[in-house]
Each structure stands twice: as structure tokens, then as C-alpha cells.
mmCIF file of C-alpha atoms in Angstrom:
data_model
loop_
_atom_site.group_PDB
_atom_site.id
_atom_site.type_symbol
_atom_site.label_atom_id
_atom_site.label_comp_id
_atom_site.label_asym_id
_atom_site.label_seq_id
_atom_site.Cartn_x
_atom_site.Cartn_y
_atom_site.Cartn_z
ATOM 1 C CA MET O 1 108.865 109.767 92.745
ATOM 2 C CA GLU O 2 108.492 106.291 91.554
ATOM 3 C CA GLY O 3 105.913 107.064 88.743
ATOM 4 C CA LEU O 4 107.246 110.329 88.022
ATOM 5 C CA VAL O 5 108.103 111.065 84.271
ATOM 6 C CA PRO O 6 111.622 113.392 83.944
ATOM 7 C CA VAL O 7 111.093 115.911 82.314
ATOM 8 C CA GLN O 8 113.988 116.890 79.765
ATOM 9 C CA ARG O 9 115.488 120.341 80.566
ATOM 10 C CA LEU O 10 117.129 122.303 77.505
ATOM 11 C CA PRO O 11 120.193 124.407 78.171
ATOM 12 C CA ILE O 12 119.299 128.299 79.386
ATOM 13 C CA LYS O 13 121.424 131.336 78.643
ATOM 14 C CA VAL O 14 121.772 133.761 81.621
ATOM 15 C CA ALA O 15 123.403 136.602 82.050
ATOM 16 C CA SER O 16 124.271 136.757 85.708
ATOM 17 C CA PRO O 17 124.514 134.103 88.641
ATOM 18 C CA SER O 18 122.088 131.297 89.188
ATOM 19 C CA LEU O 19 121.820 128.709 92.166
ATOM 20 C CA TYR O 20 119.922 125.419 91.000
ATOM 21 C CA ARG O 21 118.964 122.644 92.779
ATOM 22 C CA CYS O 22 118.775 118.820 91.685
ATOM 23 C CA ASN O 23 119.052 115.566 93.645
ATOM 24 C CA ASN O 24 119.341 117.237 96.915
ATOM 25 C CA SER O 25 122.561 119.378 95.482
ATOM 26 C CA VAL O 26 123.531 122.832 94.253
ATOM 27 C CA SER O 27 125.097 123.799 91.465
ATOM 28 C CA ILE O 28 125.967 127.539 90.445
ATOM 29 C CA ARG O 29 125.990 127.640 86.609
ATOM 30 C CA ARG O 30 127.589 130.537 84.637
ATOM 31 C CA SER O 31 127.406 131.824 82.001
ATOM 32 C CA ILE O 32 129.187 134.810 80.244
ATOM 33 C CA SER O 33 127.793 136.663 76.878
ATOM 34 C CA GLY O 34 129.585 137.221 74.066
ATOM 35 C CA PHE O 35 130.107 140.022 72.149
ATOM 36 C CA ALA O 36 127.383 141.114 69.635
ATOM 37 C CA MET O 37 128.788 141.439 66.611
ATOM 38 C CA ASP O 38 127.282 143.013 62.972
ATOM 39 C CA ARG O 39 128.861 142.320 59.689
ATOM 40 C CA LYS O 40 130.606 145.743 59.902
ATOM 41 C CA ILE O 41 133.089 145.236 62.135
ATOM 42 C CA ASN O 42 134.873 148.807 63.021
ATOM 43 C CA PHE O 43 137.450 148.032 64.901
ATOM 44 C CA ARG O 44 140.187 150.584 66.892
ATOM 45 C CA ALA O 45 143.027 149.237 69.481
ATOM 46 C CA PRO O 46 142.027 149.738 72.739
ATOM 47 C CA SER O 47 144.118 152.144 74.955
ATOM 48 C CA GLN O 48 145.821 150.928 77.962
ATOM 49 C CA PHE O 49 144.309 152.714 79.851
ATOM 50 C CA SER O 50 141.399 151.800 78.864
ATOM 51 C CA ILE O 51 141.377 147.810 78.869
ATOM 52 C CA ARG O 52 142.807 148.215 82.892
ATOM 53 C CA ALA O 53 139.115 149.781 83.568
ATOM 54 C CA GLN O 54 137.264 146.989 81.988
ATOM 55 C CA GLN O 55 139.503 144.826 84.621
ATOM 56 C CA SER O 56 139.089 146.348 87.147
ATOM 57 C CA ASP O 57 135.304 146.092 86.173
ATOM 58 C CA LEU O 58 135.458 142.224 86.019
ATOM 59 C CA LYS O 59 136.825 141.623 88.816
ATOM 60 C CA GLU O 60 134.502 143.523 90.690
ATOM 61 C CA SER O 61 131.654 142.109 88.906
ATOM 62 C CA LEU O 62 132.861 138.587 89.735
ATOM 63 C CA ALA O 63 133.773 139.661 93.594
ATOM 64 C CA VAL O 64 129.755 141.134 93.473
ATOM 65 C CA SER O 65 128.251 137.498 91.931
ATOM 66 C CA SER O 66 130.447 135.095 93.924
ATOM 67 C CA SER O 67 129.201 137.421 97.057
ATOM 68 C CA SER O 68 125.044 136.967 95.534
ATOM 69 C CA VAL O 69 125.946 133.197 95.341
ATOM 70 C CA GLU O 70 127.034 132.689 98.224
ATOM 71 C CA ASP O 71 124.482 134.427 99.949
ATOM 72 C CA LYS O 72 121.695 132.428 98.060
ATOM 73 C CA GLY O 73 123.979 128.760 98.971
ATOM 74 C CA ASN O 74 123.314 130.418 102.983
ATOM 75 C CA VAL O 75 119.842 131.056 102.575
ATOM 76 C CA LEU O 76 119.262 127.359 100.547
ATOM 77 C CA ARG O 77 121.630 125.836 103.459
ATOM 78 C CA ILE O 78 119.197 127.998 106.524
ATOM 79 C CA LYS O 79 115.887 126.266 104.718
ATOM 80 C CA GLU O 80 117.141 123.101 105.189
ATOM 81 C CA TRP O 81 118.458 123.181 108.151
ATOM 82 C CA GLU O 82 115.157 124.318 109.404
ATOM 83 C CA VAL O 83 112.978 121.385 107.688
ATOM 84 C CA GLU O 84 115.306 119.152 109.933
ATOM 85 C CA MET O 85 113.736 121.573 112.235
ATOM 86 C CA TYR O 86 110.160 121.131 111.864
ATOM 87 C CA GLN O 87 110.459 117.197 111.615
ATOM 88 C CA GLU O 88 111.905 117.248 114.544
ATOM 89 C CA GLU O 89 109.402 119.229 116.582
ATOM 90 C CA LEU O 90 106.946 117.464 114.783
ATOM 91 C CA ALA O 91 107.873 113.519 116.269
ATOM 92 C CA ILE O 92 108.552 116.123 119.973
ATOM 93 C CA SER O 93 104.810 116.692 119.065
ATOM 94 C CA GLN O 94 104.099 112.727 119.211
ATOM 95 C CA GLY O 95 105.874 111.999 121.704
ATOM 96 C CA ILE O 96 108.633 110.484 120.270
ATOM 97 C CA ARG O 97 112.325 110.989 122.263
ATOM 98 C CA ILE O 98 114.804 109.521 120.410
ATOM 99 C CA ARG O 99 116.807 112.106 117.946
ATOM 100 C CA ARG O 100 117.428 110.850 114.643
ATOM 101 C CA LYS O 101 120.805 113.222 114.183
ATOM 102 C CA PRO O 102 122.729 114.588 116.725
ATOM 103 C CA PRO O 103 122.068 118.348 117.271
ATOM 104 C CA SER O 104 122.721 120.286 114.412
ATOM 105 C CA LYS O 105 124.327 124.406 115.290
ATOM 106 C CA ALA O 106 122.099 127.146 113.260
ATOM 107 C CA PRO O 107 124.008 128.441 109.612
ATOM 108 C CA LEU O 108 125.626 131.367 110.096
ATOM 109 C CA GLY O 109 122.708 134.517 109.896
ATOM 110 C CA TYR O 110 120.063 132.465 111.067
ATOM 111 C CA SER O 111 117.202 134.286 112.041
ATOM 112 C CA GLY O 112 113.559 132.722 112.632
ATOM 113 C CA PRO O 113 111.135 130.408 114.986
ATOM 114 C CA PHE O 114 113.593 128.012 115.920
ATOM 115 C CA GLU O 115 115.548 131.258 117.278
ATOM 116 C CA LEU O 116 114.821 130.382 121.078
ATOM 117 C CA ARG O 117 115.820 126.539 120.915
ATOM 118 C CA LEU O 118 118.852 127.858 119.932
ATOM 119 C CA HIS O 119 120.213 128.970 123.776
ATOM 120 C CA ASN O 120 118.677 125.474 125.050
ATOM 121 C CA ASN O 121 121.745 123.107 125.727
ATOM 122 C CA ASP O 122 120.509 120.503 124.397
ATOM 123 C CA ALA O 123 123.070 117.597 125.065
ATOM 124 C CA ASP O 124 125.208 116.813 122.579
ATOM 125 C CA SER O 125 125.544 112.980 123.363
ATOM 126 C CA PRO O 126 123.311 110.532 122.869
ATOM 127 C CA ARG O 127 120.512 110.450 125.525
ATOM 128 C CA ASN O 128 119.567 106.486 125.783
ATOM 129 C CA ILE O 129 121.314 103.180 123.950
ATOM 130 C CA LEU O 130 118.590 103.292 121.225
ATOM 131 C CA GLU O 131 119.609 106.516 120.512
ATOM 132 C CA GLU O 132 122.589 105.849 119.665
ATOM 133 C CA ILE O 133 122.186 103.493 117.678
ATOM 134 C CA THR O 134 119.552 105.444 115.374
ATOM 135 C CA TRP O 135 122.643 108.538 115.107
ATOM 136 C CA TYR O 136 124.830 105.639 113.940
ATOM 137 C CA LYS O 137 122.599 103.546 111.227
ATOM 138 C CA ASP O 138 121.871 107.586 109.900
ATOM 139 C CA VAL O 139 125.085 107.787 108.635
ATOM 140 C CA GLU O 140 126.556 103.233 108.888
ATOM 141 C CA VAL O 141 122.996 103.443 105.823
ATOM 142 C CA SER O 142 124.312 106.845 103.979
ATOM 143 C CA ARG O 143 127.641 104.358 104.000
ATOM 144 C CA MET O 144 125.748 101.804 102.768
ATOM 145 C CA LYS O 145 123.901 103.606 99.545
ATOM 146 C CA GLU O 146 126.210 104.085 98.187
ATOM 147 C CA LEU O 147 127.529 100.881 97.865
ATOM 148 C CA ASN O 148 124.461 99.605 96.246
ATOM 149 C CA PRO O 149 121.845 102.291 94.981
ATOM 150 C CA LEU O 150 117.883 102.242 95.201
ATOM 151 C CA ASP O 151 117.284 100.984 91.763
ATOM 152 C CA VAL O 152 119.857 97.733 91.513
ATOM 153 C CA LEU O 153 118.212 97.366 94.723
ATOM 154 C CA LYS O 154 114.972 97.388 93.456
ATOM 155 C CA LYS O 155 116.064 95.116 90.813
ATOM 156 C CA ALA O 156 117.322 92.623 93.381
ATOM 157 C CA VAL O 157 114.107 92.970 94.518
ATOM 158 C CA GLU O 158 112.473 91.341 91.322
ATOM 159 C CA ASP O 159 114.884 87.751 90.880
ATOM 160 C CA ALA O 160 113.956 87.560 94.960
ATOM 161 C CA PRO O 161 112.144 84.402 96.048
ATOM 162 C CA PRO O 162 108.584 84.874 97.337
ATOM 163 C CA THR O 163 108.329 85.880 100.699
ATOM 164 C CA ARG O 164 107.226 83.407 103.986
ATOM 165 C CA ASP O 165 103.901 83.932 105.847
ATOM 166 C CA PHE O 166 105.101 85.258 109.282
ATOM 167 C CA VAL O 167 101.934 86.445 110.638
ATOM 168 C CA GLY O 168 100.642 83.605 109.446
ATOM 169 C CA ALA O 169 103.036 81.283 110.500
ATOM 170 C CA LEU O 170 102.765 82.845 114.177
ATOM 171 C CA ARG O 171 98.699 82.198 114.117
ATOM 172 C CA MET O 172 99.759 78.404 113.279
ATOM 173 C CA ALA O 173 101.946 77.960 116.179
ATOM 174 C CA HIS O 174 99.026 79.423 118.724
ATOM 175 C CA LYS O 175 96.488 77.019 117.569
ATOM 176 C CA ARG O 176 98.806 74.184 117.894
ATOM 177 C CA THR O 177 100.180 74.441 120.821
ATOM 178 C CA GLY O 178 97.671 76.446 122.984
ATOM 179 C CA PHE O 179 100.831 78.722 123.735
ATOM 180 C CA PRO O 180 102.472 82.304 122.423
ATOM 181 C CA GLY O 181 103.985 81.867 118.875
ATOM 182 C CA LEU O 182 108.000 81.334 119.596
ATOM 183 C CA ILE O 183 109.406 84.536 117.394
ATOM 184 C CA ALA O 184 112.707 82.677 118.539
ATOM 185 C CA GLU O 185 116.131 85.100 118.494
ATOM 186 C CA VAL O 186 119.707 84.802 116.782
ATOM 187 C CA LYS O 187 121.218 87.260 118.711
ATOM 188 C CA LYS O 188 125.261 87.017 119.983
ATOM 189 C CA ALA O 189 125.356 89.932 122.129
ATOM 190 C CA SER O 190 123.518 92.784 123.268
ATOM 191 C CA PRO O 191 124.769 96.069 124.424
ATOM 192 C CA SER O 192 123.522 95.506 127.571
ATOM 193 C CA ARG O 193 125.406 91.893 128.395
ATOM 194 C CA GLY O 194 127.265 92.020 126.055
ATOM 195 C CA ILE O 195 128.323 88.572 124.651
ATOM 196 C CA LEU O 196 125.997 86.167 124.876
ATOM 197 C CA LYS O 197 127.220 83.434 123.540
ATOM 198 C CA GLU O 198 131.122 82.627 122.314
ATOM 199 C CA ASN O 199 130.354 79.532 119.900
ATOM 200 C CA PHE O 200 128.082 81.685 117.578
ATOM 201 C CA ASP O 201 127.003 79.897 114.936
ATOM 202 C CA PRO O 202 123.691 81.209 113.482
ATOM 203 C CA VAL O 203 122.633 78.477 111.003
ATOM 204 C CA GLU O 204 123.058 76.036 113.502
ATOM 205 C CA ILE O 205 121.195 77.793 115.987
ATOM 206 C CA ALA O 206 118.387 78.970 113.417
ATOM 207 C CA GLN O 207 117.853 75.265 112.946
ATOM 208 C CA ALA O 208 118.484 73.994 116.650
ATOM 209 C CA TYR O 209 114.805 76.837 117.049
ATOM 210 C CA GLU O 210 113.045 75.121 114.089
ATOM 211 C CA LYS O 211 113.117 71.534 115.678
ATOM 212 C CA GLY O 212 112.683 72.771 118.650
ATOM 213 C CA GLY O 213 108.831 73.935 117.427
ATOM 214 C CA ALA O 214 109.380 78.409 116.885
ATOM 215 C CA ALA O 215 107.340 79.243 114.094
ATOM 216 C CA CYS O 216 109.557 82.032 113.047
ATOM 217 C CA LEU O 217 112.872 83.629 114.163
ATOM 218 C CA SER O 218 114.861 87.249 114.220
ATOM 219 C CA VAL O 219 118.029 87.633 113.274
ATOM 220 C CA LEU O 220 120.722 90.375 114.619
ATOM 221 C CA THR O 221 121.822 92.199 111.253
ATOM 222 C CA ASP O 222 123.276 94.836 113.435
ATOM 223 C CA GLN O 223 127.098 94.444 113.311
ATOM 224 C CA LYS O 224 128.457 96.998 115.856
ATOM 225 C CA TYR O 225 126.407 97.183 118.649
ATOM 226 C CA PHE O 226 124.883 92.915 118.204
ATOM 227 C CA GLN O 227 127.771 91.932 116.292
ATOM 228 C CA GLY O 228 124.648 90.667 113.878
ATOM 229 C CA GLY O 229 124.821 90.985 110.188
ATOM 230 C CA PHE O 230 123.269 90.748 107.245
ATOM 231 C CA GLU O 231 125.979 87.354 106.187
ATOM 232 C CA ASN O 232 123.784 85.406 109.324
ATOM 233 C CA LEU O 233 120.651 86.397 107.604
ATOM 234 C CA GLU O 234 120.810 85.466 104.298
ATOM 235 C CA ALA O 235 122.912 82.805 105.493
ATOM 236 C CA ILE O 236 119.846 81.177 107.524
ATOM 237 C CA ARG O 237 118.066 81.619 104.599
ATOM 238 C CA SER O 238 120.334 79.510 102.544
ATOM 239 C CA ALA O 239 120.592 76.825 104.608
ATOM 240 C CA GLY O 240 116.928 76.024 104.250
ATOM 241 C CA VAL O 241 115.322 76.755 107.278
ATOM 242 C CA LYS O 242 111.316 77.012 106.783
ATOM 243 C CA CYS O 243 111.053 79.168 109.671
ATOM 244 C CA PRO O 244 110.045 83.171 108.488
ATOM 245 C CA LEU O 245 112.739 85.798 109.243
ATOM 246 C CA LEU O 246 112.528 88.611 110.406
ATOM 247 C CA CYS O 247 115.254 90.793 110.526
ATOM 248 C CA LYS O 248 115.537 92.887 113.641
ATOM 249 C CA GLU O 249 116.901 96.265 112.095
ATOM 250 C CA PHE O 250 117.432 99.639 113.065
ATOM 251 C CA VAL O 251 115.139 101.510 110.627
ATOM 252 C CA VAL O 252 115.241 104.695 109.281
ATOM 253 C CA ASP O 253 115.326 104.968 105.959
ATOM 254 C CA PRO O 254 112.709 102.814 103.996
ATOM 255 C CA TRP O 255 115.849 101.728 101.708
ATOM 256 C CA GLN O 256 116.502 99.705 104.341
ATOM 257 C CA ILE O 257 113.549 97.990 103.348
ATOM 258 C CA TYR O 258 114.493 97.004 100.216
ATOM 259 C CA TYR O 259 117.979 96.152 101.113
ATOM 260 C CA ALA O 260 116.334 93.697 103.930
ATOM 261 C CA ARG O 261 114.312 91.601 101.544
ATOM 262 C CA THR O 262 117.405 90.958 99.238
ATOM 263 C CA LYS O 263 119.062 89.637 102.199
ATOM 264 C CA GLY O 264 115.990 87.498 102.506
ATOM 265 C CA ALA O 265 113.951 88.495 104.955
ATOM 266 C CA ASP O 266 109.574 87.852 105.579
ATOM 267 C CA ALA O 267 109.246 90.884 107.655
ATOM 268 C CA VAL O 268 110.601 93.919 109.425
ATOM 269 C CA LEU O 269 111.044 95.636 112.295
ATOM 270 C CA LEU O 270 109.614 98.951 113.112
ATOM 271 C CA ILE O 271 110.372 101.033 116.520
ATOM 272 C CA ALA O 272 107.593 103.972 117.275
ATOM 273 C CA ALA O 273 110.413 105.358 119.437
ATOM 274 C CA VAL O 274 111.695 106.644 115.989
ATOM 275 C CA LEU O 275 109.689 106.615 113.385
ATOM 276 C CA THR O 276 107.003 109.527 112.956
ATOM 277 C CA ASP O 277 103.254 107.550 112.292
ATOM 278 C CA LEU O 278 103.697 109.386 109.068
ATOM 279 C CA GLU O 279 106.819 107.521 108.487
ATOM 280 C CA ILE O 280 105.596 104.571 109.691
ATOM 281 C CA THR O 281 102.566 104.758 107.317
ATOM 282 C CA PHE O 282 105.179 105.609 104.568
ATOM 283 C CA LEU O 283 107.241 102.261 105.523
ATOM 284 C CA LEU O 284 104.001 99.916 105.990
ATOM 285 C CA LYS O 285 103.257 100.399 102.317
ATOM 286 C CA ILE O 286 106.845 99.582 100.972
ATOM 287 C CA CYS O 287 106.541 96.881 102.947
ATOM 288 C CA LYS O 288 102.948 95.644 101.447
ATOM 289 C CA LYS O 289 104.544 96.449 97.895
ATOM 290 C CA LEU O 290 107.225 94.106 98.769
ATOM 291 C CA SER O 291 105.157 91.381 100.771
ATOM 292 C CA LEU O 292 107.426 91.230 104.206
ATOM 293 C CA ALA O 293 105.877 91.812 106.962
ATOM 294 C CA ALA O 294 105.996 94.533 109.842
ATOM 295 C CA LEU O 295 106.187 94.222 113.737
ATOM 296 C CA VAL O 296 105.959 97.469 115.085
ATOM 297 C CA GLU O 297 107.469 98.051 118.301
ATOM 298 C CA VAL O 298 106.359 100.116 121.331
ATOM 299 C CA HIS O 299 106.996 101.061 124.775
ATOM 300 C CA ASP O 300 104.740 102.757 126.543
ATOM 301 C CA GLU O 301 101.015 104.045 126.357
ATOM 302 C CA ARG O 302 101.417 106.875 123.755
ATOM 303 C CA GLU O 303 103.475 104.734 121.466
ATOM 304 C CA MET O 304 100.643 102.449 121.364
ATOM 305 C CA GLY O 305 97.471 104.475 120.942
ATOM 306 C CA ARG O 306 100.074 106.343 117.669
ATOM 307 C CA VAL O 307 100.263 102.659 116.358
ATOM 308 C CA LEU O 308 95.990 101.947 117.114
ATOM 309 C CA GLY O 309 96.078 104.916 114.661
ATOM 310 C CA ILE O 310 97.688 103.677 111.751
ATOM 311 C CA GLU O 311 96.261 101.648 109.279
ATOM 312 C CA GLY O 312 97.257 98.719 107.809
ATOM 313 C CA ILE O 313 99.677 96.971 111.144
ATOM 314 C CA GLU O 314 98.554 93.039 112.202
ATOM 315 C CA LEU O 315 101.639 92.879 114.847
ATOM 316 C CA VAL O 316 102.120 94.937 117.605
ATOM 317 C CA GLY O 317 105.432 94.239 119.744
ATOM 318 C CA ILE O 318 105.321 95.054 123.281
ATOM 319 C CA ASN O 319 109.126 96.377 124.564
ATOM 320 C CA ASN O 320 109.057 95.710 128.547
ATOM 321 C CA ARG O 321 112.114 96.987 128.764
ATOM 322 C CA SER O 322 112.438 100.763 129.836
ATOM 323 C CA LEU O 323 114.642 103.096 127.452
ATOM 324 C CA GLU O 324 115.054 105.321 130.471
ATOM 325 C CA THR O 325 116.501 102.837 132.103
ATOM 326 C CA PHE O 326 117.027 99.911 130.468
ATOM 327 C CA GLU O 327 115.066 97.703 133.640
ATOM 328 C CA VAL O 328 112.746 95.096 132.365
ATOM 329 C CA ASP O 329 108.777 95.087 133.759
ATOM 330 C CA ILE O 330 107.094 92.312 132.845
ATOM 331 C CA SER O 331 104.226 94.003 134.083
ATOM 332 C CA ASN O 332 104.324 96.469 131.176
ATOM 333 C CA THR O 333 102.509 94.150 129.023
ATOM 334 C CA LYS O 334 100.066 94.025 130.931
ATOM 335 C CA LYS O 335 99.435 97.227 131.405
ATOM 336 C CA LEU O 336 99.322 98.754 127.709
ATOM 337 C CA LEU O 337 96.508 95.872 126.750
ATOM 338 C CA GLU O 338 93.929 96.768 129.806
ATOM 339 C CA GLY O 339 91.219 99.092 128.468
ATOM 340 C CA GLU O 340 90.666 100.828 125.207
ATOM 341 C CA HIS O 341 93.774 100.153 124.019
ATOM 342 C CA GLY O 342 93.433 96.199 124.904
ATOM 343 C CA ARG O 343 89.263 96.308 123.795
ATOM 344 C CA GLN O 344 90.556 97.166 119.668
ATOM 345 C CA ILE O 345 93.764 94.942 119.388
ATOM 346 C CA ARG O 346 90.514 92.387 119.889
ATOM 347 C CA GLU O 347 88.149 94.134 117.713
ATOM 348 C CA ARG O 348 91.201 94.061 114.903
ATOM 349 C CA ASP O 349 92.308 90.872 115.455
ATOM 350 C CA MET O 350 95.664 92.257 116.104
ATOM 351 C CA ILE O 351 98.423 89.927 117.096
ATOM 352 C CA VAL O 352 100.789 90.967 120.151
ATOM 353 C CA VAL O 353 103.822 89.848 120.284
ATOM 354 C CA GLY O 354 105.506 90.448 124.231
ATOM 355 C CA GLU O 355 109.561 91.073 124.373
ATOM 356 C CA SER O 356 111.696 91.641 126.762
ATOM 357 C CA GLY O 357 112.409 89.912 129.716
ATOM 358 C CA LEU O 358 111.031 86.403 129.909
ATOM 359 C CA PHE O 359 112.485 83.509 130.984
ATOM 360 C CA THR O 360 110.115 81.361 132.572
ATOM 361 C CA PRO O 361 107.333 79.712 132.056
ATOM 362 C CA ASP O 362 105.504 81.381 134.674
ATOM 363 C CA ASP O 363 106.593 84.908 131.947
ATOM 364 C CA ILE O 364 105.158 83.190 129.211
ATOM 365 C CA ALA O 365 101.942 82.229 131.421
ATOM 366 C CA TYR O 366 101.694 86.018 132.518
ATOM 367 C CA VAL O 367 101.722 88.166 129.450
ATOM 368 C CA GLN O 368 99.750 85.008 127.384
ATOM 369 C CA ALA O 369 96.870 85.636 130.401
ATOM 370 C CA ALA O 370 97.288 89.416 129.554
ATOM 371 C CA GLY O 371 96.577 89.221 125.660
ATOM 372 C CA VAL O 372 99.686 88.349 123.553
ATOM 373 C CA LYS O 373 99.847 85.544 121.373
ATOM 374 C CA ALA O 374 103.470 86.103 120.402
ATOM 375 C CA VAL O 375 106.671 86.763 122.273
ATOM 376 C CA LEU O 376 110.101 86.724 121.047
ATOM 377 C CA VAL O 377 112.903 85.777 122.981
ATOM 378 C CA GLY O 378 116.664 85.717 122.248
ATOM 379 C CA GLU O 379 118.609 85.861 125.202
ATOM 380 C CA SER O 380 116.854 83.204 127.818
ATOM 381 C CA ILE O 381 117.659 80.110 125.199
ATOM 382 C CA VAL O 382 120.083 81.614 122.507
ATOM 383 C CA LYS O 383 122.718 81.255 126.131
ATOM 384 C CA GLN O 384 121.763 77.336 126.118
ATOM 385 C CA ASN O 385 124.145 75.124 125.206
ATOM 386 C CA ASP O 386 120.780 72.705 123.546
ATOM 387 C CA PRO O 387 119.010 75.744 122.545
ATOM 388 C CA GLU O 388 116.073 73.198 121.740
ATOM 389 C CA LYS O 389 115.824 72.068 125.151
ATOM 390 C CA GLY O 390 116.265 76.299 126.495
ATOM 391 C CA ILE O 391 112.747 76.494 124.534
ATOM 392 C CA ALA O 392 110.739 72.948 126.158
ATOM 393 C CA GLY O 393 111.865 74.423 129.447
ATOM 394 C CA LEU O 394 110.341 78.291 128.488
ATOM 395 C CA PHE O 395 107.027 76.956 127.924
ATOM 396 C CA GLY O 396 107.241 74.065 130.109
ATOM 397 C CA ARG O 397 106.844 71.620 127.475
ATOM 398 C CA ASN O 398 108.309 70.474 124.744
ATOM 399 C CA ILE O 399 106.006 72.694 121.977
ATOM 400 C CA SER O 400 108.288 70.697 118.781
ATOM 401 C CA HIS O 401 105.901 69.466 115.624
ATOM 402 C CA THR O 402 107.446 66.174 116.991
#
């Protein structure tokens, strides 16, 4: 943890095997005590029988020691597994349906509070595309962290250019045009639609979006499922595009926030269907520290209620795509903004972003009447030969600065 002073440990000699844990790894240290020596040494050659007896005793001692170490190691594995199970239980209690990792079997000899769950036939395969992506991200991020340690990223952040005001850009666009501020998405493909644009030039598309009146841009950085990449984010930022940039990534680890900042992001996406309240709170603090905006995405009323109970959120995205069926229904936006939830959002002057299923001026008018002040749109404009005209067609008129 930051701010803690490392304690220098003095070497300690022990006569029996001991188990040490440091930085989430386990190491076994053994020391063999030497002979005590007096000033006067009386030496008598040991008999062959006594040597064999000592060797036998040593083998038995080492065998017992090895068994003891293995027992301690298994105890540690059980405790680590139980921690994972407790985290999963916490997520379930908050209504989170996305499992962060594939189900794992209990260590050998486990007996405890999760024993009954071992008999449940929990699916070993992902239950939907978001869960599949989340499982893959856990593996991918572990690999990327080895190549780009957090300490290196923190130093790179210090030299990174300042971020642009993502929230401010949306408010200004809403005020200037009278329409929801547009977050235009730079996206080559999606799991549900396949390839959206064959001749994909992220910089060219981003420049056309900016010229067409987009307030901000969303850049897909996932390579496996969306054929995106952080190189696209970097290229757009380096090309001089002035629109603030949202790093559209599936965040499962704080490391990803730092990495996005070093690649030119001004904002990141946090998905309530994947992250617990505590995780969202912690990630928001990192975002604030790095001067990044955070778009917190919800899918249903329970997630909206959770998010409204978390301090420090300015941007809430309502995704109209069902996690179970993958069908899109823009009336989901209206439903989530009715009643108490809508009242709290208005009182706190939060910006609600409508996501998914927006293709026509009537769609924009519908979600705007429901209370959104921004929209995130990708497919309906990226597929156009002229994205600038695609934006005008989406809103029913030209919303560019000219």
C-alpha cells in the first residue's frame, strides 16, 4: 500500500521448518542447527551402526518436517480459496451476476462454510458475453502487469500530459446544441455484430467525429472481442484530436486505470455489473487522483440504486442492452430514471448517458425526454461512409461547431 514504510527484517535462525508469506507468494525456509563446540573437544570416531542410526533419524525428521510444511501449505491454499469465496458471496449479495473468475474446486481436505456450495452444479463456462470477457481480462491483465509493473506506470503518469475535462465537454455540448452531448465511439467490431467497418482508420474516424460535433470520443481498447487496442487511443491523442477520450475497457484491476492514463485517456468505464460497491469506490479514488473522469455503467434498477449510494459519481451510463438476452430496449432508460432514482439524479446534477440502441432522431428525443444529457453512440455512425453526415442524421440536423 502507498504511504507505508517498509520494515527491514533481520535474519532469524530457526531449527524447525517455518512458513513465510510475502507479496502473495509462499516460500519455505529451513535451517539446520550446527554442533555446539566447547573449548575442549573430545573426539571419538562414531561406529558404523551409530552413523546409520543418525542417518535414519535424519530421514525420519526430514520426512516429518516435509509433511508439516505440506500441511501448512494446504492450510494456506484453503484460506486463499475461502477469501475468493467470501468475495464472491459479497458480489452475489449486491446482486452482481457476473462471476469474476471461472468456478474453482476447493483444495484437498476442505471442510468449512462453503462445503454445501461444492455440491451445486455451477456452470464451468461463461453464462454471457460480459462474463466471458471478464474472465479473459483477469488473465490478460495479469500478463500485462508483468510487462508493465505498476511502479513504472506511476512514474509514466507523472510525465503524462494533463487530462481534458470530459464532464465539462459534455455539459458545454448540451448547452450549445440543446441536444444530449455526443460521445462518439471509435469501434471496429463487436461480439454481437461482428465487423462494423472494414476500412478502419481510428484517427480518420476520430477526426470526422470531432468535425461532426462530437463532444467526446469513446475508444475501444479491447483487442480480442472488439478488435480495438491501446495503440488506437494513443494514435488519436497524438494526432491532436481535442475531444476528451474515454478508454472503453473492461476494468477488473486498478492497474488498468494507471495504464489507461499513460495511454492518453481522459476518462474510464466502470461496469457495476462486474464491480462491487467497494471496488467502485476505490477505483473512483484512483480516478480522482489521476484527474480522470469515470463513467459508471448500469443495466437495471438494482445497479442504479447501488450506484446512487456511492459518493463521488458524476457520470452514470444506462446500457439498454440486456446482459441475459443481449436484446436492446431503449425504454430501459426511461424506466431507470423514473421515481426516486430520477429525483436523486436531478438533485445531484449528475449526467446520465444513454447507451445502446440509438439510431434515429426519434431515439435521441426519447432518451432526452427521459432525462439523459449525453449519449454514447457507435454502431449507427461508425458504419457510415461519412461519419460526419452520420452524426447529422442521428440528431436530425447538423450539430457541428460550424
